[in-house]
């Protein structure tokens, strides 16, 4: 005969045993606890990476790099002028640090912002080189009031893809090319400034 020890534990042939119905209840409870654990919202360790290829300022930075490469080939000496390497490297640095910054933003917003600052500094250096070129070659700087300024500004605002610009690379004069580059540099810098402010605010609020 079974000797009752507690409500759910009995003595069977000299051994303590859990009643079958209570054993089923225990198993059911364990399954329920496991299910609840699985359904808990997962804490994301890594942040979602920004798709840098879709950022307008990245696309314009790509245009700047390719435009600068052609500009230096067409309008600067092939040898003996360090400006060529400086301009191409500044354009490349601007583009590449946008890529590296947004990639590193997955693990560190602080590192992302530092690299974006490097990118902005490179674009500003490139801007300075183009403005110096316009002055030293006695070209006209297209500013508000110039007959072609508004149309150039509108075109650069509305077009971000390389294909929209490269068809002109071998046709534009040095003045046209330099003024387009100046405009793109300023746009990239302004867009990046707004993006960095957004990332900084997000970091302060969400960590």
mmCIF file with all atom_site columns, C-alpha atoms in Angstrom:
data_model
loop_
_atom_site.group_PDB
_atom_site.id
_atom_site.type_symbol
_atom_site.label_atom_id
_atom_site.label_alt_id
_atom_site.label_comp_id
_atom_site.label_asym_id
_atom_site.label_entity_id
_atom_site.label_seq_id
_atom_site.pdbx_PDB_ins_code
_atom_site.Cartn_x
_atom_site.Cartn_y
_atom_site.Cartn_z
_atom_site.occupancy
_atom_site.B_iso_or_equiv
_atom_site.pdbx_formal_charge
_atom_site.auth_seq_id
_atom_site.auth_comp_id
_atom_site.auth_asym_id
_atom_site.auth_atom_id
_atom_site.pdbx_PDB_model_num
ATOM 1   C CA . UNK A 1 1   ? 0.000  0.000  0.000   1.00 0.00 ? 1   UNK A CA 1
ATOM 2   C CA . UNK A 1 2   ? 1.082  3.551  -0.684  1.00 0.00 ? 2   UNK A CA 1
ATOM 3   C CA . UNK A 1 3   ? 1.888  5.476  2.442   1.00 0.00 ? 3   UNK A CA 1
ATOM 4   C CA . UNK A 1 4   ? 0.942  9.163  2.150   1.00 0.00 ? 4   UNK A CA 1
ATOM 5   C CA . UNK A 1 5   ? 3.785  11.389 3.293   1.00 0.00 ? 5   UNK A CA 1
ATOM 6   C CA . UNK A 1 6   ? 2.569  14.766 1.988   1.00 0.00 ? 6   UNK A CA 1
ATOM 7   C CA . UNK A 1 7   ? -0.174 15.923 -0.351  1.00 0.00 ? 7   UNK A CA 1
ATOM 8   C CA . UNK A 1 8   ? 1.882  15.240 -3.444  1.00 0.00 ? 8   UNK A CA 1
ATOM 9   C CA . UNK A 1 9   ? 4.659  12.878 -2.280  1.00 0.00 ? 9   UNK A CA 1
ATOM 10  C CA . UNK A 1 10  ? 3.983  9.243  -1.461  1.00 0.00 ? 10  UNK A CA 1
ATOM 11  C CA . UNK A 1 11  ? 6.077  6.307  -0.316  1.00 0.00 ? 11  UNK A CA 1
ATOM 12  C CA . UNK A 1 12  ? 6.085  3.632  -3.015  1.00 0.00 ? 12  UNK A CA 1
ATOM 13  C CA . UNK A 1 13  ? 7.885  0.358  -2.231  1.00 0.00 ? 13  UNK A CA 1
ATOM 14  C CA . UNK A 1 14  ? 10.116 2.129  0.229   1.00 0.00 ? 14  UNK A CA 1
ATOM 15  C CA . UNK A 1 15  ? 10.955 5.061  -2.061  1.00 0.00 ? 15  UNK A CA 1
ATOM 16  C CA . UNK A 1 16  ? 9.601  8.588  -2.087  1.00 0.00 ? 16  UNK A CA 1
ATOM 17  C CA . UNK A 1 17  ? 7.802  9.381  -5.317  1.00 0.00 ? 17  UNK A CA 1
ATOM 18  C CA . UNK A 1 18  ? 5.860  12.332 -6.769  1.00 0.00 ? 18  UNK A CA 1
ATOM 19  C CA . UNK A 1 19  ? 2.336  11.515 -7.809  1.00 0.00 ? 19  UNK A CA 1
ATOM 20  C CA . UNK A 1 20  ? 1.900  11.224 -11.577 1.00 0.00 ? 20  UNK A CA 1
ATOM 21  C CA . UNK A 1 21  ? -0.603 14.071 -11.857 1.00 0.00 ? 21  UNK A CA 1
ATOM 22  C CA . UNK A 1 22  ? 1.612  16.350 -9.814  1.00 0.00 ? 22  UNK A CA 1
ATOM 23  C CA . UNK A 1 23  ? 4.620  15.366 -11.943 1.00 0.00 ? 23  UNK A CA 1
ATOM 24  C CA . UNK A 1 24  ? 2.710  16.433 -15.042 1.00 0.00 ? 24  UNK A CA 1
ATOM 25  C CA . UNK A 1 25  ? 1.913  19.755 -13.377 1.00 0.00 ? 25  UNK A CA 1
ATOM 26  C CA . UNK A 1 26  ? 5.591  20.326 -12.624 1.00 0.00 ? 26  UNK A CA 1
ATOM 27  C CA . UNK A 1 27  ? 6.605  19.570 -16.213 1.00 0.00 ? 27  UNK A CA 1
ATOM 28  C CA . UNK A 1 28  ? 3.862  21.863 -17.504 1.00 0.00 ? 28  UNK A CA 1
ATOM 29  C CA . UNK A 1 29  ? 5.063  24.659 -15.208 1.00 0.00 ? 29  UNK A CA 1
ATOM 30  C CA . UNK A 1 30  ? 8.659  24.247 -16.387 1.00 0.00 ? 30  UNK A CA 1
ATOM 31  C CA . UNK A 1 31  ? 7.547  24.400 -20.022 1.00 0.00 ? 31  UNK A CA 1
ATOM 32  C CA . UNK A 1 32  ? 5.553  27.538 -19.279 1.00 0.00 ? 32  UNK A CA 1
ATOM 33  C CA . UNK A 1 33  ? 8.551  29.185 -17.583 1.00 0.00 ? 33  UNK A CA 1
ATOM 34  C CA . UNK A 1 34  ? 10.821 28.307 -20.514 1.00 0.00 ? 34  UNK A CA 1
ATOM 35  C CA . UNK A 1 35  ? 8.290  29.695 -22.958 1.00 0.00 ? 35  UNK A CA 1
ATOM 36  C CA . UNK A 1 36  ? 7.992  32.925 -20.977 1.00 0.00 ? 36  UNK A CA 1
ATOM 37  C CA . UNK A 1 37  ? 11.796 33.266 -20.969 1.00 0.00 ? 37  UNK A CA 1
ATOM 38  C CA . UNK A 1 38  ? 11.953 32.822 -24.744 1.00 0.00 ? 38  UNK A CA 1
ATOM 39  C CA . UNK A 1 39  ? 9.257  35.421 -25.281 1.00 0.00 ? 39  UNK A CA 1
ATOM 40  C CA . UNK A 1 40  ? 11.027 38.098 -23.260 1.00 0.00 ? 40  UNK A CA 1
ATOM 41  C CA . UNK A 1 41  ? 12.078 41.039 -25.462 1.00 0.00 ? 41  UNK A CA 1
ATOM 42  C CA . UNK A 1 42  ? 15.692 40.639 -26.524 1.00 0.00 ? 42  UNK A CA 1
ATOM 43  C CA . UNK A 1 43  ? 18.098 43.371 -25.496 1.00 0.00 ? 43  UNK A CA 1
ATOM 44  C CA . UNK A 1 44  ? 20.036 44.512 -28.561 1.00 0.00 ? 44  UNK A CA 1
ATOM 45  C CA . UNK A 1 45  ? 23.742 44.724 -27.803 1.00 0.00 ? 45  UNK A CA 1
ATOM 46  C CA . UNK A 1 46  ? 24.625 46.251 -31.182 1.00 0.00 ? 46  UNK A CA 1
ATOM 47  C CA . UNK A 1 47  ? 22.872 49.216 -32.693 1.00 0.00 ? 47  UNK A CA 1
ATOM 48  C CA . UNK A 1 48  ? 21.451 49.048 -36.170 1.00 0.00 ? 48  UNK A CA 1
ATOM 49  C CA . UNK A 1 49  ? 23.934 50.212 -38.773 1.00 0.00 ? 49  UNK A CA 1
ATOM 50  C CA . UNK A 1 50  ? 23.018 53.202 -40.869 1.00 0.00 ? 50  UNK A CA 1
ATOM 51  C CA . UNK A 1 51  ? 22.870 52.401 -44.571 1.00 0.00 ? 51  UNK A CA 1
ATOM 52  C CA . UNK A 1 52  ? 25.571 54.857 -45.565 1.00 0.00 ? 52  UNK A CA 1
ATOM 53  C CA . UNK A 1 53  ? 25.018 54.219 -49.265 1.00 0.00 ? 53  UNK A CA 1
ATOM 54  C CA . UNK A 1 54  ? 21.635 55.929 -48.961 1.00 0.00 ? 54  UNK A CA 1
ATOM 55  C CA . UNK A 1 55  ? 22.911 59.032 -47.181 1.00 0.00 ? 55  UNK A CA 1
ATOM 56  C CA . UNK A 1 56  ? 22.726 62.027 -49.495 1.00 0.00 ? 56  UNK A CA 1
ATOM 57  C CA . UNK A 1 57  ? 25.934 63.536 -48.182 1.00 0.00 ? 57  UNK A CA 1
ATOM 58  C CA . UNK A 1 58  ? 27.754 60.258 -48.844 1.00 0.00 ? 58  UNK A CA 1
ATOM 59  C CA . UNK A 1 59  ? 26.475 60.187 -52.426 1.00 0.00 ? 59  UNK A CA 1
ATOM 60  C CA . UNK A 1 60  ? 27.610 63.768 -52.957 1.00 0.00 ? 60  UNK A CA 1
ATOM 61  C CA . UNK A 1 61  ? 30.986 62.890 -51.393 1.00 0.00 ? 61  UNK A CA 1
ATOM 62  C CA . UNK A 1 62  ? 31.339 60.134 -54.002 1.00 0.00 ? 62  UNK A CA 1
ATOM 63  C CA . UNK A 1 63  ? 30.659 62.711 -56.718 1.00 0.00 ? 63  UNK A CA 1
ATOM 64  C CA . UNK A 1 64  ? 33.263 65.029 -55.172 1.00 0.00 ? 64  UNK A CA 1
ATOM 65  C CA . UNK A 1 65  ? 35.918 62.318 -55.154 1.00 0.00 ? 65  UNK A CA 1
ATOM 66  C CA . UNK A 1 66  ? 35.392 61.365 -58.783 1.00 0.00 ? 66  UNK A CA 1
ATOM 67  C CA . UNK A 1 67  ? 35.051 64.993 -59.878 1.00 0.00 ? 67  UNK A CA 1
ATOM 68  C CA . UNK A 1 68  ? 38.273 65.914 -58.059 1.00 0.00 ? 68  UNK A CA 1
ATOM 69  C CA . UNK A 1 69  ? 40.150 63.033 -59.655 1.00 0.00 ? 69  UNK A CA 1
ATOM 70  C CA . UNK A 1 70  ? 39.172 64.235 -63.140 1.00 0.00 ? 70  UNK A CA 1
ATOM 71  C CA . UNK A 1 71  ? 39.656 67.910 -62.257 1.00 0.00 ? 71  UNK A CA 1
ATOM 72  C CA . UNK A 1 72  ? 43.245 67.397 -61.103 1.00 0.00 ? 72  UNK A CA 1
ATOM 73  C CA . UNK A 1 73  ? 44.003 65.311 -64.189 1.00 0.00 ? 73  UNK A CA 1
ATOM 74  C CA . UNK A 1 74  ? 42.603 67.924 -66.577 1.00 0.00 ? 74  UNK A CA 1
ATOM 75  C CA . UNK A 1 75  ? 43.610 71.201 -64.965 1.00 0.00 ? 75  UNK A CA 1
ATOM 76  C CA . UNK A 1 76  ? 46.634 70.613 -62.704 1.00 0.00 ? 76  UNK A CA 1
ATOM 77  C CA . UNK A 1 77  ? 50.186 69.568 -63.629 1.00 0.00 ? 77  UNK A CA 1
ATOM 78  C CA . UNK A 1 78  ? 50.735 65.826 -63.798 1.00 0.00 ? 78  UNK A CA 1
ATOM 79  C CA . UNK A 1 79  ? 54.069 66.144 -61.951 1.00 0.00 ? 79  UNK A CA 1
ATOM 80  C CA . UNK A 1 80  ? 55.625 68.473 -59.413 1.00 0.00 ? 80  UNK A CA 1
ATOM 81  C CA . UNK A 1 81  ? 52.453 69.854 -57.840 1.00 0.00 ? 81  UNK A CA 1
ATOM 82  C CA . UNK A 1 82  ? 51.609 68.473 -54.399 1.00 0.00 ? 82  UNK A CA 1
ATOM 83  C CA . UNK A 1 83  ? 48.146 70.017 -54.669 1.00 0.00 ? 83  UNK A CA 1
ATOM 84  C CA . UNK A 1 84  ? 47.059 67.119 -56.875 1.00 0.00 ? 84  UNK A CA 1
ATOM 85  C CA . UNK A 1 85  ? 47.713 64.484 -54.211 1.00 0.00 ? 85  UNK A CA 1
ATOM 86  C CA . UNK A 1 86  ? 46.369 66.723 -51.450 1.00 0.00 ? 86  UNK A CA 1
ATOM 87  C CA . UNK A 1 87  ? 43.056 67.340 -53.209 1.00 0.00 ? 87  UNK A CA 1
ATOM 88  C CA . UNK A 1 88  ? 42.516 63.718 -54.225 1.00 0.00 ? 88  UNK A CA 1
ATOM 89  C CA . UNK A 1 89  ? 43.404 62.467 -50.734 1.00 0.00 ? 89  UNK A CA 1
ATOM 90  C CA . UNK A 1 90  ? 41.132 65.040 -49.072 1.00 0.00 ? 90  UNK A CA 1
ATOM 91  C CA . UNK A 1 91  ? 38.235 63.993 -51.315 1.00 0.00 ? 91  UNK A CA 1
ATOM 92  C CA . UNK A 1 92  ? 38.911 60.310 -50.621 1.00 0.00 ? 92  UNK A CA 1
ATOM 93  C CA . UNK A 1 93  ? 39.243 60.882 -46.880 1.00 0.00 ? 93  UNK A CA 1
ATOM 94  C CA . UNK A 1 94  ? 35.887 62.645 -46.801 1.00 0.00 ? 94  UNK A CA 1
ATOM 95  C CA . UNK A 1 95  ? 34.184 59.735 -48.520 1.00 0.00 ? 95  UNK A CA 1
ATOM 96  C CA . UNK A 1 96  ? 35.943 56.924 -46.661 1.00 0.00 ? 96  UNK A CA 1
ATOM 97  C CA . UNK A 1 97  ? 35.508 58.360 -43.178 1.00 0.00 ? 97  UNK A CA 1
ATOM 98  C CA . UNK A 1 98  ? 31.766 58.617 -43.749 1.00 0.00 ? 98  UNK A CA 1
ATOM 99  C CA . UNK A 1 99  ? 31.757 54.880 -44.490 1.00 0.00 ? 99  UNK A CA 1
ATOM 100 C CA . UNK A 1 100 ? 33.971 53.979 -41.524 1.00 0.00 ? 100 UNK A CA 1
ATOM 101 C CA . UNK A 1 101 ? 32.116 56.303 -39.175 1.00 0.00 ? 101 UNK A CA 1
ATOM 102 C CA . UNK A 1 102 ? 28.661 54.941 -39.905 1.00 0.00 ? 102 UNK A CA 1
ATOM 103 C CA . UNK A 1 103 ? 30.002 51.365 -39.721 1.00 0.00 ? 103 UNK A CA 1
ATOM 104 C CA . UNK A 1 104 ? 31.641 51.975 -36.330 1.00 0.00 ? 104 UNK A CA 1
ATOM 105 C CA . UNK A 1 105 ? 28.438 53.615 -35.096 1.00 0.00 ? 105 UNK A CA 1
ATOM 106 C CA . UNK A 1 106 ? 27.087 50.095 -34.549 1.00 0.00 ? 106 UNK A CA 1
ATOM 107 C CA . UNK A 1 107 ? 29.329 49.737 -31.501 1.00 0.00 ? 107 UNK A CA 1
ATOM 108 C CA . UNK A 1 108 ? 30.288 53.304 -30.595 1.00 0.00 ? 108 UNK A CA 1
ATOM 109 C CA . UNK A 1 109 ? 28.454 56.554 -31.288 1.00 0.00 ? 109 UNK A CA 1
ATOM 110 C CA . UNK A 1 110 ? 31.461 58.447 -29.930 1.00 0.00 ? 110 UNK A CA 1
ATOM 111 C CA . UNK A 1 111 ? 33.788 56.853 -32.486 1.00 0.00 ? 111 UNK A CA 1
ATOM 112 C CA . UNK A 1 112 ? 31.248 57.454 -35.247 1.00 0.00 ? 112 UNK A CA 1
ATOM 113 C CA . UNK A 1 113 ? 31.093 61.175 -34.444 1.00 0.00 ? 113 UNK A CA 1
ATOM 114 C CA . UNK A 1 114 ? 34.902 61.434 -34.331 1.00 0.00 ? 114 UNK A CA 1
ATOM 115 C CA . UNK A 1 115 ? 35.267 59.864 -37.770 1.00 0.00 ? 115 UNK A CA 1
ATOM 116 C CA . UNK A 1 116 ? 32.509 62.043 -39.192 1.00 0.00 ? 116 UNK A CA 1
ATOM 117 C CA . UNK A 1 117 ? 34.403 65.053 -37.858 1.00 0.00 ? 117 UNK A CA 1
ATOM 118 C CA . UNK A 1 118 ? 37.479 63.812 -39.734 1.00 0.00 ? 118 UNK A CA 1
ATOM 119 C CA . UNK A 1 119 ? 35.353 63.515 -42.873 1.00 0.00 ? 119 UNK A CA 1
ATOM 120 C CA . UNK A 1 120 ? 34.043 67.056 -42.466 1.00 0.00 ? 120 UNK A CA 1
ATOM 121 C CA . UNK A 1 121 ? 37.555 68.397 -41.913 1.00 0.00 ? 121 UNK A CA 1
ATOM 122 C CA . UNK A 1 122 ? 38.680 66.717 -45.148 1.00 0.00 ? 122 UNK A CA 1
ATOM 123 C CA . UNK A 1 123 ? 35.774 68.190 -47.104 1.00 0.00 ? 123 UNK A CA 1
ATOM 124 C CA . UNK A 1 124 ? 36.539 71.636 -45.684 1.00 0.00 ? 124 UNK A CA 1
ATOM 125 C CA . UNK A 1 125 ? 40.171 71.235 -46.733 1.00 0.00 ? 125 UNK A CA 1
ATOM 126 C CA . UNK A 1 126 ? 39.014 70.306 -50.236 1.00 0.00 ? 126 UNK A CA 1
ATOM 127 C CA . UNK A 1 127 ? 36.727 73.344 -50.305 1.00 0.00 ? 127 UNK A CA 1
ATOM 128 C CA . UNK A 1 128 ? 39.674 75.562 -49.438 1.00 0.00 ? 128 UNK A CA 1
ATOM 129 C CA . UNK A 1 129 ? 41.739 74.071 -52.288 1.00 0.00 ? 129 UNK A CA 1
ATOM 130 C CA . UNK A 1 130 ? 39.018 74.742 -54.851 1.00 0.00 ? 130 UNK A CA 1
ATOM 131 C CA . UNK A 1 131 ? 38.508 78.302 -53.627 1.00 0.00 ? 131 UNK A CA 1
ATOM 132 C CA . UNK A 1 132 ? 42.265 78.891 -53.764 1.00 0.00 ? 132 UNK A CA 1
ATOM 133 C CA . UNK A 1 133 ? 42.320 77.552 -57.323 1.00 0.00 ? 133 UNK A CA 1
ATOM 134 C CA . UNK A 1 134 ? 39.539 79.930 -58.389 1.00 0.00 ? 134 UNK A CA 1
ATOM 135 C CA . UNK A 1 135 ? 41.421 82.898 -56.931 1.00 0.00 ? 135 UNK A CA 1
ATOM 136 C CA . UNK A 1 136 ? 44.912 81.958 -58.146 1.00 0.00 ? 136 UNK A CA 1
ATOM 137 C CA . UNK A 1 137 ? 43.663 81.317 -61.694 1.00 0.00 ? 137 UNK A CA 1
ATOM 138 C CA . UNK A 1 138 ? 41.621 84.515 -61.717 1.00 0.00 ? 138 UNK A CA 1
ATOM 139 C CA . UNK A 1 139 ? 38.348 82.717 -62.350 1.00 0.00 ? 139 UNK A CA 1
ATOM 140 C CA . UNK A 1 140 ? 34.901 83.963 -61.403 1.00 0.00 ? 140 UNK A CA 1
ATOM 141 C CA . UNK A 1 141 ? 33.430 82.603 -58.210 1.00 0.00 ? 141 UNK A CA 1
ATOM 142 C CA . UNK A 1 142 ? 29.730 81.961 -58.758 1.00 0.00 ? 142 UNK A CA 1
ATOM 143 C CA . UNK A 1 143 ? 27.858 83.551 -55.904 1.00 0.00 ? 143 UNK A CA 1
ATOM 144 C CA . UNK A 1 144 ? 24.337 84.867 -55.445 1.00 0.00 ? 144 UNK A CA 1
ATOM 145 C CA . UNK A 1 145 ? 23.667 87.315 -58.243 1.00 0.00 ? 145 UNK A CA 1
ATOM 146 C CA . UNK A 1 146 ? 25.776 85.446 -60.797 1.00 0.00 ? 146 UNK A CA 1
ATOM 147 C CA . UNK A 1 147 ? 23.699 84.440 -63.823 1.00 0.00 ? 147 UNK A CA 1
ATOM 148 C CA . UNK A 1 148 ? 24.479 80.739 -63.407 1.00 0.00 ? 148 UNK A CA 1
ATOM 149 C CA . UNK A 1 149 ? 24.479 80.506 -59.621 1.00 0.00 ? 149 UNK A CA 1
ATOM 150 C CA . UNK A 1 150 ? 20.789 79.645 -59.096 1.00 0.00 ? 150 UNK A CA 1
ATOM 151 C CA . UNK A 1 151 ? 20.689 76.949 -61.764 1.00 0.00 ? 151 UNK A CA 1
ATOM 152 C CA . UNK A 1 152 ? 23.903 75.365 -60.463 1.00 0.00 ? 152 UNK A CA 1
ATOM 153 C CA . UNK A 1 153 ? 22.575 75.435 -56.890 1.00 0.00 ? 153 UNK A CA 1
ATOM 154 C CA . UNK A 1 154 ? 19.270 73.854 -57.930 1.00 0.00 ? 154 UNK A CA 1
ATOM 155 C CA . UNK A 1 155 ? 21.026 71.117 -59.897 1.00 0.00 ? 155 UNK A CA 1
ATOM 156 C CA . UNK A 1 156 ? 23.328 70.202 -57.016 1.00 0.00 ? 156 UNK A CA 1
ATOM 157 C CA . UNK A 1 157 ? 20.422 70.145 -54.566 1.00 0.00 ? 157 UNK A CA 1
ATOM 158 C CA . UNK A 1 158 ? 18.291 67.884 -56.731 1.00 0.00 ? 158 UNK A CA 1
ATOM 159 C CA . UNK A 1 159 ? 20.982 65.447 -57.907 1.00 0.00 ? 159 UNK A CA 1
ATOM 160 C CA . UNK A 1 160 ? 22.993 63.120 -55.695 1.00 0.00 ? 160 UNK A CA 1
ATOM 161 C CA . UNK A 1 161 ? 24.106 60.325 -58.009 1.00 0.00 ? 161 UNK A CA 1
ATOM 162 C CA . UNK A 1 162 ? 27.467 60.167 -59.764 1.00 0.00 ? 162 UNK A CA 1
ATOM 163 C CA . UNK A 1 163 ? 25.743 59.429 -63.066 1.00 0.00 ? 163 UNK A CA 1
ATOM 164 C CA . UNK A 1 164 ? 24.115 62.878 -62.916 1.00 0.00 ? 164 UNK A CA 1
ATOM 165 C CA . UNK A 1 165 ? 27.512 64.596 -62.941 1.00 0.00 ? 165 UNK A CA 1
ATOM 166 C CA . UNK A 1 166 ? 30.094 62.422 -64.647 1.00 0.00 ? 166 UNK A CA 1
ATOM 167 C CA . UNK A 1 167 ? 28.641 63.083 -68.110 1.00 0.00 ? 167 UNK A CA 1
ATOM 168 C CA . UNK A 1 168 ? 29.900 66.678 -67.702 1.00 0.00 ? 168 UNK A CA 1
ATOM 169 C CA . UNK A 1 169 ? 33.366 65.877 -66.332 1.00 0.00 ? 169 UNK A CA 1
ATOM 170 C CA . UNK A 1 170 ? 35.094 66.071 -69.695 1.00 0.00 ? 170 UNK A CA 1
ATOM 171 C CA . UNK A 1 171 ? 32.981 69.002 -70.920 1.00 0.00 ? 171 UNK A CA 1
ATOM 172 C CA . UNK A 1 172 ? 33.006 71.541 -68.092 1.00 0.00 ? 172 UNK A CA 1
ATOM 173 C CA . UNK A 1 173 ? 35.624 74.257 -68.031 1.00 0.00 ? 173 UNK A CA 1
ATOM 174 C CA . UNK A 1 174 ? 37.862 74.613 -64.996 1.00 0.00 ? 174 UNK A CA 1
ATOM 175 C CA . UNK A 1 175 ? 35.654 77.465 -63.776 1.00 0.00 ? 175 UNK A CA 1
ATOM 176 C CA . UNK A 1 176 ? 32.469 75.404 -64.095 1.00 0.00 ? 176 UNK A CA 1
ATOM 177 C CA . UNK A 1 177 ? 33.993 72.365 -62.451 1.00 0.00 ? 177 UNK A CA 1
ATOM 178 C CA . UNK A 1 178 ? 35.540 74.292 -59.564 1.00 0.00 ? 178 UNK A CA 1
ATOM 179 C CA . UNK A 1 179 ? 32.310 76.147 -58.781 1.00 0.00 ? 179 UNK A CA 1
ATOM 180 C CA . UNK A 1 180 ? 30.268 72.946 -58.804 1.00 0.00 ? 180 UNK A CA 1
ATOM 181 C CA . UNK A 1 181 ? 32.833 71.372 -56.461 1.00 0.00 ? 181 UNK A CA 1
ATOM 182 C CA . UNK A 1 182 ? 32.651 74.361 -54.090 1.00 0.00 ? 182 UNK A CA 1
ATOM 183 C CA . UNK A 1 183 ? 28.871 74.073 -53.994 1.00 0.00 ? 183 UNK A CA 1
ATOM 184 C CA . UNK A 1 184 ? 28.969 70.315 -53.335 1.00 0.00 ? 184 UNK A CA 1
ATOM 185 C CA . UNK A 1 185 ? 31.556 70.766 -50.569 1.00 0.00 ? 185 UNK A CA 1
ATOM 186 C CA . UNK A 1 186 ? 29.336 73.264 -48.794 1.00 0.00 ? 186 UNK A CA 1
ATOM 187 C CA . UNK A 1 187 ? 26.270 71.050 -49.163 1.00 0.00 ? 187 UNK A CA 1
ATOM 188 C CA . UNK A 1 188 ? 28.060 67.971 -47.832 1.00 0.00 ? 188 UNK A CA 1
ATOM 189 C CA . UNK A 1 189 ? 29.380 69.929 -44.848 1.00 0.00 ? 189 UNK A CA 1
ATOM 190 C CA . UNK A 1 190 ? 25.948 71.333 -44.008 1.00 0.00 ? 190 UNK A CA 1
ATOM 191 C CA . UNK A 1 191 ? 24.226 67.944 -44.350 1.00 0.00 ? 191 UNK A CA 1
ATOM 192 C CA . UNK A 1 192 ? 26.851 66.254 -42.191 1.00 0.00 ? 192 UNK A CA 1
ATOM 193 C CA . UNK A 1 193 ? 26.522 68.925 -39.538 1.00 0.00 ? 193 UNK A CA 1
ATOM 194 C CA . UNK A 1 194 ? 22.766 68.267 -39.317 1.00 0.00 ? 194 UNK A CA 1
ATOM 195 C CA . UNK A 1 195 ? 23.309 64.494 -39.254 1.00 0.00 ? 195 UNK A CA 1
ATOM 196 C CA . UNK A 1 196 ? 25.889 64.738 -36.463 1.00 0.00 ? 196 UNK A CA 1
ATOM 197 C CA . UNK A 1 197 ? 23.553 66.902 -34.382 1.00 0.00 ? 197 UNK A CA 1
ATOM 198 C CA . UNK A 1 198 ? 20.835 64.273 -34.805 1.00 0.00 ? 198 UNK A CA 1
ATOM 199 C CA . UNK A 1 199 ? 23.210 61.476 -33.738 1.00 0.00 ? 199 UNK A CA 1
ATOM 200 C CA . UNK A 1 200 ? 24.430 63.489 -30.744 1.00 0.00 ? 200 UNK A CA 1
ATOM 201 C CA . UNK A 1 201 ? 20.859 64.140 -29.578 1.00 0.00 ? 201 UNK A CA 1
ATOM 202 C CA . UNK A 1 202 ? 20.019 60.452 -29.983 1.00 0.00 ? 202 UNK A CA 1
ATOM 203 C CA . UNK A 1 203 ? 23.105 59.476 -27.983 1.00 0.00 ? 203 UNK A CA 1
ATOM 204 C CA . UNK A 1 204 ? 22.192 61.842 -25.138 1.00 0.00 ? 204 UNK A CA 1
ATOM 205 C CA . UNK A 1 205 ? 18.615 60.516 -24.993 1.00 0.00 ? 205 UNK A CA 1
ATOM 206 C CA . UNK A 1 206 ? 19.175 56.813 -25.592 1.00 0.00 ? 206 UNK A CA 1
ATOM 207 C CA . UNK A 1 207 ? 22.832 56.192 -24.847 1.00 0.00 ? 207 UNK A CA 1
#
